[in-house]
Short mmCIF file of C-alpha atoms in Angstrom, two decimals:
data_model
loop_
_atom_site.label_atom_id
_atom_site.label_comp_id
_atom_site.label_asym_id
_atom_site.label_seq_id
_atom_site.Cartn_x
_atom_site.Cartn_y
_atom_site.Cartn_z
CA MET A 1280 10.39 61.16 28.36
CA SER A 1281 7.32 59.03 28.17
CA SER A 1282 9.25 56.02 28.68
CA ALA A 1283 9.97 57.40 32.19
CA PRO A 1284 7.48 59.82 33.36
CA PHE A 1285 8.12 59.50 36.97
CA LEU A 1286 11.84 60.53 36.54
CA ASP A 1287 13.04 63.79 38.00
CA LEU A 1288 15.89 64.81 35.16
CA SER A 1289 16.51 67.88 37.40
CA ALA A 1290 18.24 65.77 40.22
CA ILE A 1291 20.41 64.35 37.77
CA PRO A 1292 23.98 66.56 37.01
CA GLU A 1293 23.60 67.68 33.50
CA ASP A 1294 26.62 65.76 32.14
CA GLN A 1295 25.29 62.32 33.24
CA ARG A 1296 21.74 62.93 31.73
CA ASP A 1297 22.74 61.56 28.13
CA ALA A 1298 23.68 58.56 29.68
CA VAL A 1299 21.05 58.05 32.18
CA LEU A 1300 18.56 58.30 29.22
CA ALA A 1301 20.39 56.08 26.57
CA LEU A 1302 20.27 53.27 29.97
CA LEU A 1303 16.78 54.02 30.70
CA GLN A 1304 15.72 53.57 26.66
CA GLU A 1305 18.12 50.03 26.27
CA ASN A 1306 16.13 48.94 29.61
CA VAL A 1307 12.48 49.88 27.85
CA ALA A 1308 14.17 47.90 24.73
CA LEU A 1309 15.14 44.71 27.10
CA LYS A 1310 11.65 44.51 28.55
CA GLU A 1311 9.88 44.73 25.39
CA LYS A 1312 12.34 41.92 23.84
CA ALA A 1313 11.53 39.82 26.91
CA THR A 1314 7.77 40.64 26.63
CA GLY A 1315 8.28 39.40 23.03
CA LEU A 1316 10.10 36.22 24.06
CA GLN A 1317 8.26 35.16 26.74
CA SER A 1318 5.23 35.36 24.22
CA LYS A 1319 7.27 33.35 21.52
CA ALA A 1320 7.88 30.49 24.43
CA ALA A 1321 4.34 30.61 25.28
CA ASP A 1322 3.40 30.19 21.57
CA LEU A 1323 6.15 27.32 21.32
CA GLU A 1324 4.87 25.73 24.58
CA ASP A 1325 1.39 25.31 23.02
CA LEU A 1326 2.74 23.91 20.01
CA VAL A 1327 4.91 21.54 21.87
CA LYS A 1328 1.54 20.55 23.92
CA ARG A 1329 -0.05 19.81 20.64
CA LEU A 1330 2.46 17.84 19.44
CA GLU A 1331 2.48 15.67 22.76
CA HIS A 1332 -1.40 15.13 22.22
CA LEU A 1333 -0.77 14.07 18.90
CA VAL A 1334 1.81 11.53 19.46
CA ALA A 1335 -0.17 10.43 22.64
CA GLU A 1336 -3.07 9.83 20.22
CA LEU A 1337 -1.02 7.91 17.78
CA ARG A 1338 0.75 5.79 20.48
CA ASN A 1339 -2.73 4.87 21.63
CA ALA A 1340 -3.92 4.03 18.55
CA VAL A 1341 -0.91 1.72 17.47
CA HIS A 1342 -0.67 0.26 20.82
CA GLY A 1343 -3.98 1.12 22.77
CA LYS A 1344 -7.03 -1.30 23.05
CA ARG A 1345 -8.18 -3.09 19.85
CA SER A 1346 -11.50 -1.21 20.10
CA GLU A 1347 -9.45 2.08 19.84
CA LYS A 1348 -7.07 1.02 17.36
CA LEU A 1349 -6.96 2.99 13.69
CA SER A 1350 -7.11 0.94 10.83
CA GLU A 1351 -4.29 0.64 8.32
CA ASP A 1352 -5.51 3.64 6.30
CA GLU A 1353 -6.57 5.60 9.43
CA ARG A 1354 -3.02 4.93 10.89
CA GLN A 1355 -1.55 6.40 7.83
CA LEU A 1356 -3.79 9.44 7.84
CA ALA A 1357 -2.37 10.05 11.49
CA PHE A 1358 1.11 9.84 10.64
CA GLU A 1359 0.58 12.30 7.86
CA ASP A 1360 -1.00 14.75 10.13
CA LEU A 1361 1.52 14.07 13.06
CA GLU A 1362 4.04 15.07 10.41
CA VAL A 1363 2.26 18.17 8.81
CA ALA A 1364 1.82 19.64 12.96
CA VAL A 1365 6.01 18.95 13.21
CA ALA A 1366 7.02 20.84 9.95
CA GLU A 1367 3.96 23.43 11.15
CA ALA A 1368 5.87 23.86 14.39
CA GLU A 1369 9.56 24.23 12.73
CA THR A 1370 8.32 26.91 10.60
CA GLN A 1371 6.56 28.54 13.10
CA HIS A 1372 9.69 28.55 15.12
CA ASP A 1373 11.62 29.61 12.18
CA GLU A 1374 9.52 32.58 11.51
CA GLN A 1375 9.40 33.55 15.34
CA ALA A 1376 12.99 34.00 15.37
CA PRO A 1377 14.31 34.87 12.00
CA THR A 1378 17.71 36.62 13.15
CA ALA A 1379 18.76 34.16 15.53
CA PRO A 1380 21.06 31.41 14.86
CA ALA A 1381 19.08 28.38 12.79
CA PRO A 1382 18.90 25.04 14.86
CA GLN A 1383 20.62 22.45 12.94
CA ARG A 1384 17.69 20.10 11.70
CA ALA A 1385 17.16 18.06 8.57
CA ALA A 1386 17.28 19.98 5.27
CA ARG A 1387 14.01 19.70 3.64
CA ARG A 1388 15.34 18.17 0.39
CA ASN A 1389 15.44 14.63 -1.16
CA ARG A 1390 19.00 15.09 -2.92
CA GLY A 1391 19.83 12.39 -5.33
CA ASN A 1392 16.63 10.83 -5.35
CA LEU A 1393 15.22 12.36 -8.29
CA PRO A 1394 15.34 9.83 -11.19
CA LYS A 1395 17.72 10.67 -14.19
CA ASN A 1396 15.04 10.24 -16.33
CA LEU A 1397 12.80 13.17 -15.47
CA PRO A 1398 13.27 15.77 -17.95
CA ARG A 1399 14.80 18.81 -16.58
CA ILE A 1400 14.32 22.33 -17.47
CA GLU A 1401 17.85 24.53 -16.36
CA GLN A 1402 16.87 28.03 -15.27
CA VAL A 1403 20.39 30.12 -15.34
CA LEU A 1404 20.47 33.14 -13.36
CA GLU A 1405 23.38 35.02 -14.45
CA PRO A 1406 24.50 37.86 -11.92
CA GLU A 1407 23.46 41.63 -12.83
CA SER A 1408 26.88 42.50 -13.98
CA LEU A 1409 29.81 40.81 -14.60
CA ASP A 1410 32.17 43.80 -14.66
CA CYS A 1411 35.02 43.64 -11.93
CA PRO A 1412 34.63 45.46 -9.12
CA CYS A 1413 38.46 46.51 -9.23
CA GLY A 1414 38.20 47.74 -13.07
CA CYS A 1415 40.09 44.79 -14.30
CA GLY A 1416 37.33 43.91 -16.77
CA GLU A 1417 34.88 41.49 -17.26
CA MET A 1418 34.87 38.24 -15.26
CA HIS A 1419 35.12 34.74 -16.32
CA MET A 1420 33.13 31.64 -15.02
CA ILE A 1421 35.29 29.83 -12.50
CA GLY A 1422 31.95 27.15 -11.54
CA GLU A 1423 28.70 26.87 -10.46
CA ASP A 1424 25.89 25.71 -8.12
CA ARG A 1425 23.39 23.75 -8.96
CA THR A 1426 20.25 22.42 -7.04
CA GLU A 1427 17.58 20.70 -8.28
CA ARG A 1428 13.79 20.77 -7.01
CA LEU A 1429 10.97 18.73 -7.99
CA ASP A 1430 7.89 20.48 -9.68
CA ILE A 1431 4.73 18.83 -10.54
CA ILE A 1432 2.25 19.60 -13.10
CA PRO A 1433 -1.21 18.51 -13.13
CA ALA A 1434 -1.75 15.36 -15.30
CA GLN A 1435 -1.15 16.50 -18.90
CA LEU A 1436 -3.55 15.68 -21.58
CA ARG A 1437 -2.78 15.36 -25.38
CA VAL A 1438 -4.40 14.49 -28.48
CA ILE A 1439 -2.19 12.03 -30.72
CA VAL A 1440 -2.76 13.08 -33.99
CA THR A 1441 -2.29 10.43 -37.25
CA VAL A 1442 -1.75 11.54 -40.29
CA ARG A 1443 -1.52 9.21 -43.29
CA PRO A 1444 -0.59 10.90 -46.61
CA LYS A 1445 -1.67 9.42 -49.68
CA TYR A 1446 0.00 9.24 -52.88
CA ALA A 1447 -0.84 8.73 -56.36
CA CYS A 1448 1.02 8.24 -59.63
CA ARG A 1449 0.41 10.95 -62.15
CA SER A 1450 0.77 8.76 -65.41
CA CYS A 1451 -2.09 6.16 -64.28
CA ALA A 1452 -4.90 5.59 -61.94
CA GLU A 1453 -3.63 2.23 -60.19
CA GLY A 1454 -0.73 3.59 -58.40
CA VAL A 1455 -2.58 4.91 -55.48
CA THR A 1456 -0.57 4.25 -51.97
CA GLN A 1457 -0.79 5.26 -48.08
CA ALA A 1458 0.48 3.35 -44.62
CA PRO A 1459 -2.03 1.20 -43.19
CA ALA A 1460 -3.98 2.40 -40.00
CA PRO A 1461 -2.09 1.69 -36.76
CA ALA A 1462 -4.01 -1.23 -34.63
CA HIS A 1463 -6.13 -0.11 -31.81
CA LEU A 1464 -7.63 -1.51 -29.03
CA ILE A 1465 -10.69 0.25 -29.43
CA GLU A 1466 -10.96 0.64 -33.52
CA GLY A 1467 -12.41 3.98 -33.91
CA GLY A 1468 -12.47 4.87 -30.28
CA LEU A 1469 -10.86 7.94 -28.27
CA PRO A 1470 -8.35 6.61 -26.12
CA THR A 1471 -5.08 5.48 -26.65
CA GLU A 1472 -3.85 2.33 -24.53
CA GLY A 1473 -1.82 4.48 -22.60
CA ALA A 1474 -5.17 6.84 -21.47
CA ILE A 1475 -6.78 3.42 -21.06
CA ALA A 1476 -4.07 2.09 -18.91
CA HIS A 1477 -4.44 5.21 -16.48
CA VAL A 1478 -8.11 4.98 -16.36
CA LEU A 1479 -7.43 1.07 -15.03
CA VAL A 1480 -4.13 2.34 -12.53
CA SER A 1481 -6.45 5.25 -11.58
CA LYS A 1482 -9.39 2.74 -10.73
CA PHE A 1483 -7.80 0.12 -9.28
CA SER A 1484 -4.63 1.03 -8.11
CA ASP A 1485 -5.21 4.35 -6.65
CA HIS A 1486 -8.72 3.37 -5.90
CA LEU A 1487 -10.46 6.30 -7.85
CA PRO A 1488 -13.77 5.29 -8.92
CA LEU A 1489 -14.81 6.24 -12.50
CA TYR A 1490 -17.29 8.94 -11.36
CA ARG A 1491 -14.43 11.03 -9.88
CA GLN A 1492 -11.83 10.06 -12.85
CA SER A 1493 -14.72 11.65 -14.57
CA GLN A 1494 -14.72 15.06 -12.62
CA ILE A 1495 -11.10 15.53 -12.49
CA LEU A 1496 -11.00 15.16 -16.51
CA ALA A 1497 -13.66 17.99 -16.70
CA ARG A 1498 -11.34 20.14 -14.78
CA SER A 1499 -9.25 20.20 -18.04
CA GLY A 1500 -12.17 20.62 -20.12
CA ILE A 1501 -12.44 17.08 -21.19
CA ASP A 1502 -16.09 15.84 -21.14
CA LEU A 1503 -16.03 11.98 -20.77
CA HIS A 1504 -18.95 10.72 -18.99
CA ARG A 1505 -18.39 7.68 -16.34
CA SER A 1506 -20.27 5.28 -18.87
CA THR A 1507 -17.46 5.89 -21.84
CA LEU A 1508 -15.01 5.46 -18.95
CA ALA A 1509 -16.65 2.31 -18.19
CA ASP A 1510 -16.75 0.95 -21.61
CA TRP A 1511 -12.70 1.08 -21.82
CA VAL A 1512 -12.29 -0.69 -18.65
CA GLY A 1513 -14.55 -3.21 -19.87
CA THR A 1514 -12.79 -3.62 -23.03
CA ALA A 1515 -9.63 -3.76 -21.54
CA SER A 1516 -11.17 -6.37 -19.07
CA PHE A 1517 -12.05 -8.82 -21.86
CA HIS A 1518 -8.78 -8.31 -23.70
CA LEU A 1519 -6.52 -8.71 -20.66
CA GLY A 1520 -8.53 -12.07 -19.55
CA PRO A 1521 -6.14 -14.83 -21.31
CA VAL A 1522 -3.30 -13.13 -19.59
CA VAL A 1523 -5.05 -13.22 -16.18
CA ASP A 1524 -6.16 -16.97 -17.27
CA ARG A 1525 -2.61 -17.96 -17.97
CA LEU A 1526 -1.20 -16.40 -14.80
CA ALA A 1527 -3.70 -18.50 -12.92
CA GLU A 1528 -2.31 -21.80 -14.71
CA HIS A 1529 1.25 -20.92 -13.76
CA LEU A 1530 0.07 -20.37 -10.07
CA LYS A 1531 -1.55 -23.53 -9.93
CA ARG A 1532 1.31 -25.48 -11.27
CA SER A 1533 3.33 -24.78 -8.10
CA SER A 1534 3.83 -26.99 -4.96
CA LYS A 1535 2.38 -24.58 -2.31
CA LEU A 1536 -0.16 -21.83 -2.70
CA PHE A 1537 -1.90 -18.91 -0.30
CA MET A 1538 -6.12 -18.69 -0.17
CA ASP A 1539 -8.22 -16.14 1.09
CA GLU A 1540 -11.16 -14.13 0.14
CA THR A 1541 -12.53 -11.05 1.19
CA THR A 1542 -16.18 -9.51 0.61
CA ALA A 1543 -16.92 -7.48 -2.69
CA PRO A 1544 -19.98 -5.61 -2.44
CA VAL A 1545 -22.15 -5.49 -5.90
CA LEU A 1546 -25.47 -3.36 -6.29
CA ASP A 1547 -28.63 -5.59 -6.96
CA PRO A 1548 -30.62 -3.95 -8.90
CA GLY A 1549 -33.80 -6.12 -8.52
CA ARG A 1550 -33.89 -5.55 -4.93
CA GLY A 1551 -32.32 -1.84 -4.87
CA ARG A 1552 -29.54 -2.53 -2.76
CA THR A 1553 -26.11 -3.95 -2.23
CA LYS A 1554 -25.52 -8.11 -2.04
CA THR A 1555 -22.74 -9.40 -0.61
CA GLY A 1556 -19.99 -11.33 -3.67
CA TYR A 1557 -16.58 -12.19 -2.80
CA LEU A 1558 -13.25 -12.00 -4.00
CA TRP A 1559 -11.13 -14.73 -3.83
CA ALA A 1560 -7.56 -14.69 -3.61
CA LEU A 1561 -5.01 -17.54 -4.77
CA ALA A 1562 -1.41 -16.30 -4.21
CA ARG A 1563 2.10 -17.83 -4.57
CA ASP A 1564 4.73 -16.28 -2.59
CA ASP A 1565 7.96 -18.16 -2.28
CA ARG A 1566 10.46 -15.41 -1.30
CA GLY A 1567 10.14 -16.63 2.18
CA TRP A 1568 12.69 -19.72 1.21
CA GLY A 1569 14.26 -18.27 -1.85
CA GLY A 1570 12.08 -20.16 -4.27
CA ASP A 1571 12.76 -19.44 -7.98
CA ASP A 1572 9.15 -18.88 -8.95
CA PRO A 1573 8.28 -15.43 -9.18
CA PRO A 1574 5.21 -14.19 -6.71
CA GLY A 1575 1.74 -13.69 -8.13
CA VAL A 1576 -1.67 -13.38 -7.10
CA VAL A 1577 -5.34 -13.58 -8.99
CA PHE A 1578 -8.29 -12.39 -7.63
CA THR A 1579 -11.61 -14.82 -8.82
CA TYR A 1580 -14.98 -12.97 -8.24
CA ALA A 1581 -17.86 -15.13 -6.73
CA PRO A 1582 -21.41 -14.20 -5.93
CA SER A 1583 -20.94 -16.24 -2.71
CA ARG A 1584 -18.41 -17.48 0.15
CA GLY A 1585 -19.82 -21.64 -0.63
CA GLY A 1586 -16.64 -23.77 -0.26
CA HIS A 1587 -17.76 -25.01 -4.04
CA ASN A 1588 -16.41 -21.72 -5.35
CA ALA A 1589 -12.64 -22.49 -4.13
CA GLU A 1590 -13.14 -26.46 -5.20
CA GLN A 1591 -13.83 -24.70 -8.77
CA ILE A 1592 -10.88 -22.05 -8.57
CA LEU A 1593 -8.55 -24.61 -7.54
CA GLN A 1594 -9.25 -27.16 -10.59
CA GLY A 1595 -5.81 -28.65 -11.29
CA PHE A 1596 -3.97 -27.63 -8.05
CA ASP A 1597 -2.80 -30.68 -5.91
CA GLY A 1598 0.07 -28.86 -3.26
CA ILE A 1599 -0.26 -27.69 -0.34
CA LEU A 1600 -2.60 -24.84 0.40
CA GLN A 1601 -1.93 -21.96 3.45
CA LEU A 1602 -5.12 -20.68 4.27
CA ASP A 1603 -7.13 -19.94 7.47
CA GLY A 1604 -9.75 -21.61 9.61
CA TYR A 1605 -12.78 -21.15 7.36
CA ALA A 1606 -14.89 -23.98 7.28
CA GLY A 1607 -15.91 -24.13 3.31
CA TYR A 1608 -12.59 -25.04 2.72
CA ASN A 1609 -13.01 -28.28 4.49
CA ARG A 1610 -14.19 -30.16 1.17
CA LEU A 1611 -10.89 -29.50 -0.74
CA THR A 1612 -9.17 -32.03 1.87
CA ARG A 1613 -11.75 -35.00 1.19
CA SER A 1614 -11.65 -37.78 -1.10
CA SER A 1615 -14.67 -36.59 -3.08
CA ARG A 1616 -12.85 -33.21 -4.21
CA LYS A 1617 -13.91 -32.43 -7.54
CA GLY A 1618 -10.73 -31.37 -9.84
CA GLY A 1619 -7.67 -32.74 -8.00
CA ALA A 1620 -6.45 -34.94 -5.19
CA PRO A 1621 -7.36 -34.27 -1.74
CA ILE A 1622 -5.07 -30.72 -0.80
CA THR A 1623 -2.97 -30.87 2.25
CA VAL A 1624 -3.68 -28.07 4.35
CA ALA A 1625 -1.45 -25.34 6.72
CA HIS A 1626 -3.50 -23.39 8.83
CA CYS A 1627 -2.05 -20.03 9.79
CA TRP A 1628 -0.78 -19.12 13.53
CA ALA A 1629 -1.29 -15.80 12.78
CA HIS A 1630 -5.22 -16.49 12.95
CA ALA A 1631 -4.78 -18.56 16.07
CA ARG A 1632 -2.75 -16.11 17.84
CA ARG A 1633 -5.58 -13.03 16.71
CA LYS A 1634 -8.39 -15.59 18.89
CA LEU A 1635 -6.37 -15.22 21.84
CA LYS A 1636 -5.27 -11.46 21.48
CA GLU A 1637 -9.32 -10.86 21.28
CA VAL A 1638 -9.69 -12.43 24.45
CA PHE A 1639 -6.76 -10.91 26.25
CA ASP A 1640 -7.87 -7.44 24.88
CA ARG A 1641 -11.31 -7.50 26.10
CA ASP A 1642 -10.63 -9.33 29.23
CA GLY A 1643 -7.15 -9.42 30.20
CA SER A 1644 -7.30 -13.39 30.36
CA GLU A 1645 -3.82 -14.66 32.10
CA ILE A 1646 -4.54 -17.82 30.17
CA ALA A 1647 -4.54 -16.07 26.75
CA ALA A 1648 -1.39 -13.97 27.79
CA GLU A 1649 0.29 -17.40 28.39
CA GLY A 1650 -0.66 -18.61 24.94
CA LEU A 1651 0.08 -15.62 23.04
CA ARG A 1652 3.67 -15.53 24.83
CA ARG A 1653 4.31 -19.47 23.68
CA ILE A 1654 3.24 -18.46 20.28
CA ALA A 1655 5.53 -15.45 20.38
CA GLU A 1656 8.71 -17.46 20.87
CA ILE A 1657 7.72 -19.87 18.08
CA TYR A 1658 7.49 -16.68 15.94
CA ARG A 1659 10.86 -15.55 17.13
CA ILE A 1660 12.34 -18.56 15.75
CA GLU A 1661 10.74 -17.95 12.56
CA ALA A 1662 11.92 -14.62 12.08
CA GLU A 1663 15.44 -16.30 12.56
CA ILE A 1664 15.34 -18.46 9.82
CA ARG A 1665 13.49 -16.45 7.12
CA GLY A 1666 14.94 -16.16 3.65
CA MET A 1667 17.04 -19.56 4.56
CA GLY A 1668 16.58 -22.30 2.01
CA PRO A 1669 13.62 -24.96 2.36
CA GLY A 1670 16.23 -27.92 3.65
CA GLN A 1671 17.24 -25.24 6.58
CA ARG A 1672 14.29 -24.29 7.62
CA ARG A 1673 13.19 -27.77 7.99
CA SER A 1674 16.04 -28.43 9.86
CA ALA A 1675 15.70 -25.98 12.13
CA ARG A 1676 12.08 -26.44 12.66
CA GLN A 1677 12.29 -29.91 13.55
CA ALA A 1678 15.03 -29.07 16.10
CA ARG A 1679 14.57 -25.93 17.69
CA THR A 1680 10.62 -25.13 17.09
CA ALA A 1681 8.95 -28.79 16.94
CA PRO A 1682 9.09 -29.15 20.71
CA LYS A 1683 7.74 -25.82 21.62
CA VAL A 1684 4.72 -26.78 19.51
CA ALA A 1685 4.21 -30.06 21.11
CA GLU A 1686 4.41 -28.04 24.60
CA PHE A 1687 1.66 -25.67 23.06
CA GLY A 1688 -0.31 -28.61 22.22
CA GLU A 1689 -0.22 -29.92 26.07
CA TRP A 1690 -1.13 -26.72 27.15
CA LEU A 1691 -3.83 -26.31 24.83
CA GLN A 1692 -5.46 -29.85 25.93
CA SER A 1693 -4.97 -28.82 29.28
CA GLN A 1694 -6.43 -25.38 29.38
CA ARG A 1695 -9.49 -26.94 27.03
CA ARG A 1696 -10.14 -29.48 29.85
CA ARG A 1697 -10.36 -26.93 32.33
CA ILE A 1698 -12.44 -24.45 30.28
CA SER A 1699 -15.83 -24.42 29.68
CA SER A 1700 -16.03 -24.74 25.60
CA LYS A 1701 -19.36 -22.30 25.87
CA SER A 1702 -17.26 -19.95 27.45
CA ARG A 1703 -15.39 -16.57 25.05
CA LEU A 1704 -11.91 -18.19 25.98
CA GLY A 1705 -13.20 -21.92 25.40
CA GLU A 1706 -14.71 -21.11 22.21
CA LYS A 1707 -11.29 -19.77 20.88
CA LEU A 1708 -9.32 -22.59 22.27
CA THR A 1709 -11.57 -24.99 20.32
CA TYR A 1710 -11.30 -23.10 17.14
CA ILE A 1711 -7.03 -23.54 17.38
CA HIS A 1712 -7.94 -27.55 18.54
CA ARG A 1713 -9.71 -27.91 15.28
CA GLN A 1714 -6.95 -26.63 13.31
CA TRP A 1715 -4.53 -28.25 15.13
CA ASP A 1716 -3.01 -31.01 12.13
CA GLY A 1717 -2.93 -28.08 9.73
CA LEU A 1718 -0.90 -25.67 12.27
CA GLN A 1719 1.88 -28.41 12.21
CA THR A 1720 2.14 -28.47 8.46
CA PHE A 1721 4.86 -26.10 8.40
CA LEU A 1722 7.06 -28.04 10.60
CA HIS A 1723 7.87 -30.58 7.87
CA ASP A 1724 8.06 -28.71 5.25
CA GLY A 1725 10.64 -25.68 4.53
CA ARG A 1726 8.62 -24.46 1.77
CA VAL A 1727 5.56 -23.69 3.98
CA GLU A 1728 4.83 -20.57 5.88
CA ILE A 1729 4.19 -20.01 9.55
CA ASP A 1730 0.99 -17.90 8.68
CA SER A 1731 -0.87 -16.84 5.79
CA ASN A 1732 -0.13 -13.13 6.07
CA SER A 1733 1.24 -12.95 2.38
CA VAL A 1734 -2.17 -13.47 0.99
CA GLU A 1735 -3.41 -11.24 3.40
CA ASN A 1736 -1.12 -8.41 2.62
CA LEU A 1737 -2.16 -8.80 -1.11
CA ILE A 1738 -5.87 -8.40 -0.33
CA ARG A 1739 -5.85 -5.18 1.64
CA PRO A 1740 -5.63 -2.75 -1.26
CA ILE A 1741 -9.07 -4.68 -2.29
CA ALA A 1742 -10.42 -3.27 0.68
CA LEU A 1743 -9.44 0.25 0.24
CA THR A 1744 -10.93 -0.13 -3.50
CA ARG A 1745 -14.25 -1.21 -2.00
CA LYS A 1746 -14.17 1.61 0.68
CA ASN A 1747 -13.59 4.33 -2.27
CA ALA A 1748 -15.83 2.64 -4.96
CA LEU A 1749 -18.80 1.74 -2.50
CA PHE A 1750 -19.55 -1.21 -4.62
CA ALA A 1751 -19.30 -2.83 -7.80
CA GLY A 1752 -22.07 -1.98 -10.30
CA HIS A 1753 -23.06 -5.90 -11.23
CA ASP A 1754 -21.60 -9.33 -10.91
CA GLU A 1755 -19.42 -8.61 -13.95
CA GLY A 1756 -18.28 -5.80 -12.36
CA GLY A 1757 -16.69 -7.59 -9.72
CA ARG A 1758 -15.17 -10.02 -12.40
CA ALA A 1759 -13.46 -7.46 -13.86
CA TRP A 1760 -12.47 -5.77 -11.02
CA GLY A 1761 -10.57 -9.25 -9.88
CA ARG A 1762 -9.53 -9.39 -13.25
CA ILE A 1763 -7.37 -6.12 -13.39
CA ALA A 1764 -6.41 -6.33 -9.76
CA SER A 1765 -4.94 -9.20 -10.52
CA LEU A 1766 -2.33 -8.08 -12.69
CA ILE A 1767 -1.62 -4.79 -10.87
CA ALA A 1768 -1.07 -6.74 -7.42
CA THR A 1769 1.00 -8.97 -9.19
CA ALA A 1770 3.11 -6.25 -11.28
CA LYS A 1771 3.72 -4.26 -7.52
CA ILE A 1772 4.99 -7.50 -5.81
CA ASN A 1773 7.53 -8.04 -8.92
CA GLY A 1774 8.99 -4.43 -8.42
CA VAL A 1775 6.90 -3.75 -11.72
CA GLU A 1776 5.29 -0.10 -11.98
CA PRO A 1777 1.77 -1.00 -12.88
CA PHE A 1778 1.14 1.93 -15.68
CA ALA A 1779 4.18 1.14 -17.58
CA TYR A 1780 2.87 -2.61 -17.65
CA LEU A 1781 -0.48 -2.14 -18.58
CA LYS A 1782 0.00 0.34 -21.03
CA ALA A 1783 2.76 -1.95 -23.06
CA THR A 1784 0.65 -5.13 -22.65
CA LEU A 1785 -2.77 -3.31 -24.00
CA GLU A 1786 -0.35 -1.88 -27.28
CA ALA A 1787 0.91 -5.30 -27.65
CA ILE A 1788 -2.47 -7.11 -27.75
CA ALA A 1789 -3.72 -4.42 -29.67
CA ALA A 1790 -0.77 -5.18 -32.44
CA GLY A 1791 -1.83 -8.51 -32.33
CA HIS A 1792 0.19 -10.23 -30.01
CA PRO A 1793 0.48 -14.21 -30.65
CA THR A 1794 -1.24 -16.47 -28.61
CA ARG A 1795 2.06 -18.63 -28.26
CA ARG A 1796 3.87 -16.16 -26.58
CA ILE A 1797 1.32 -15.02 -24.04
CA ASP A 1798 4.07 -15.71 -21.53
CA ASP A 1799 5.57 -12.89 -22.56
CA LEU A 1800 2.68 -10.60 -21.25
CA LEU A 1801 3.13 -11.99 -17.75
CA PRO A 1802 4.12 -9.28 -15.31
CA TRP A 1803 7.01 -10.66 -14.16
CA ASN A 1804 8.51 -10.80 -17.90
CA PHE A 1805 8.08 -7.43 -18.28
CA SER A 1806 10.87 -5.00 -18.38
CA PRO A 1807 10.69 -1.10 -19.20
CA SER A 1808 12.67 -1.52 -22.11
CA SER A 1809 10.37 -3.88 -23.87
#
């Protein structure tokens, strides 16, 4: 045999030759199997090394040095790639050992989480024959197995054809009647209010610029230029303006608000390049202490970061304002403030912590590390009392937090006397010192948060839209951006689906929704059945 070329069969008794040959064949098969298993083991080892590398990369991105950390968006991509790699490794393992018992691992399904309102298309699979194998006759159904899988059909486009029959009297020329034409947001225009809402959500929630939406529509045979979509957005922005203005009025009636600003690059045709505009975020979020007022945010575009913009936006508001240490807000605390009495400021401990963290990450400063440790103790108490009523929070802060804040203040002044104010650490300590009064505001009012992270979380989607859209085409585009983003963000933080809300709101406006009932159109008053 070719499998045993050096074996002399003549030396083996004839009655044992078959058994020896069988053993030799089995040995060859085992060697081939062993070789295959070694190859598979090597492949799996390579996969494990790859996954270990990805995990190390992700761990470094999350916990590594600041200069090596990923942004929020990049971190999500890293998570996605890691999960893709895990799924690939599991699939490869299954394919390499199809006959071996499969290890127990989580099934790749999401049973029970498919919404009941999704349309179901049933596919009934009958056996090839219902005749009993024993010849007893036709079998009867005694039960069934049902499985559900999610199917996705690319966005369906359809045409709404409105037919209005005309009726006339056969006996005279006076009796012609016809149903009135339904009201549309864009009279005589192409889109339904649902189509406009889809464009708004795609641009300002899914961060898909209009020119990309135009390209996607073209794949379905719909030729809609970017400028046409821009007309739809502008019309919607105009009609939604009163709703956003009313939203701002509601927020400014509150006793406490957050404020922050973020850049919004805007094309400057006169210079052929972009200039830096700003979206100012004014937000209310009382969920930390169980407040009754629903959360909301309004983004207001301004061409500059000057403090007078904040002063203008806050006209009529006289409560506590939580913000970072930007000097432009200082004018709000002066007696000369326009639009109201001087505002009480609550500064942000997260920003104070961030200043020390920058020094620690760069220099490994023991002083910065001590400051971070002290701030962590304050945050630990905040985590324990989150969700309690304002009275309970104030009592806990006075009893537990105030002594730690006082100790931090003494430590801060002690370090400032020792360290040059011109050094990197000295500059950070001076920053905290300048905000010291505002950093203590939260101790005396249980409604006040320890930081302004709430508003920072709300403006994060703005940054993603900015990244994908590159810039706004004009100052007016920046205003529309802020207006529509306000309604989408407020809908989201109130648990309202933005498309359903905007579609219903645009339909109501087109139908002549009365101004006196404009509060009905605010996101927190929307329900899917309305």
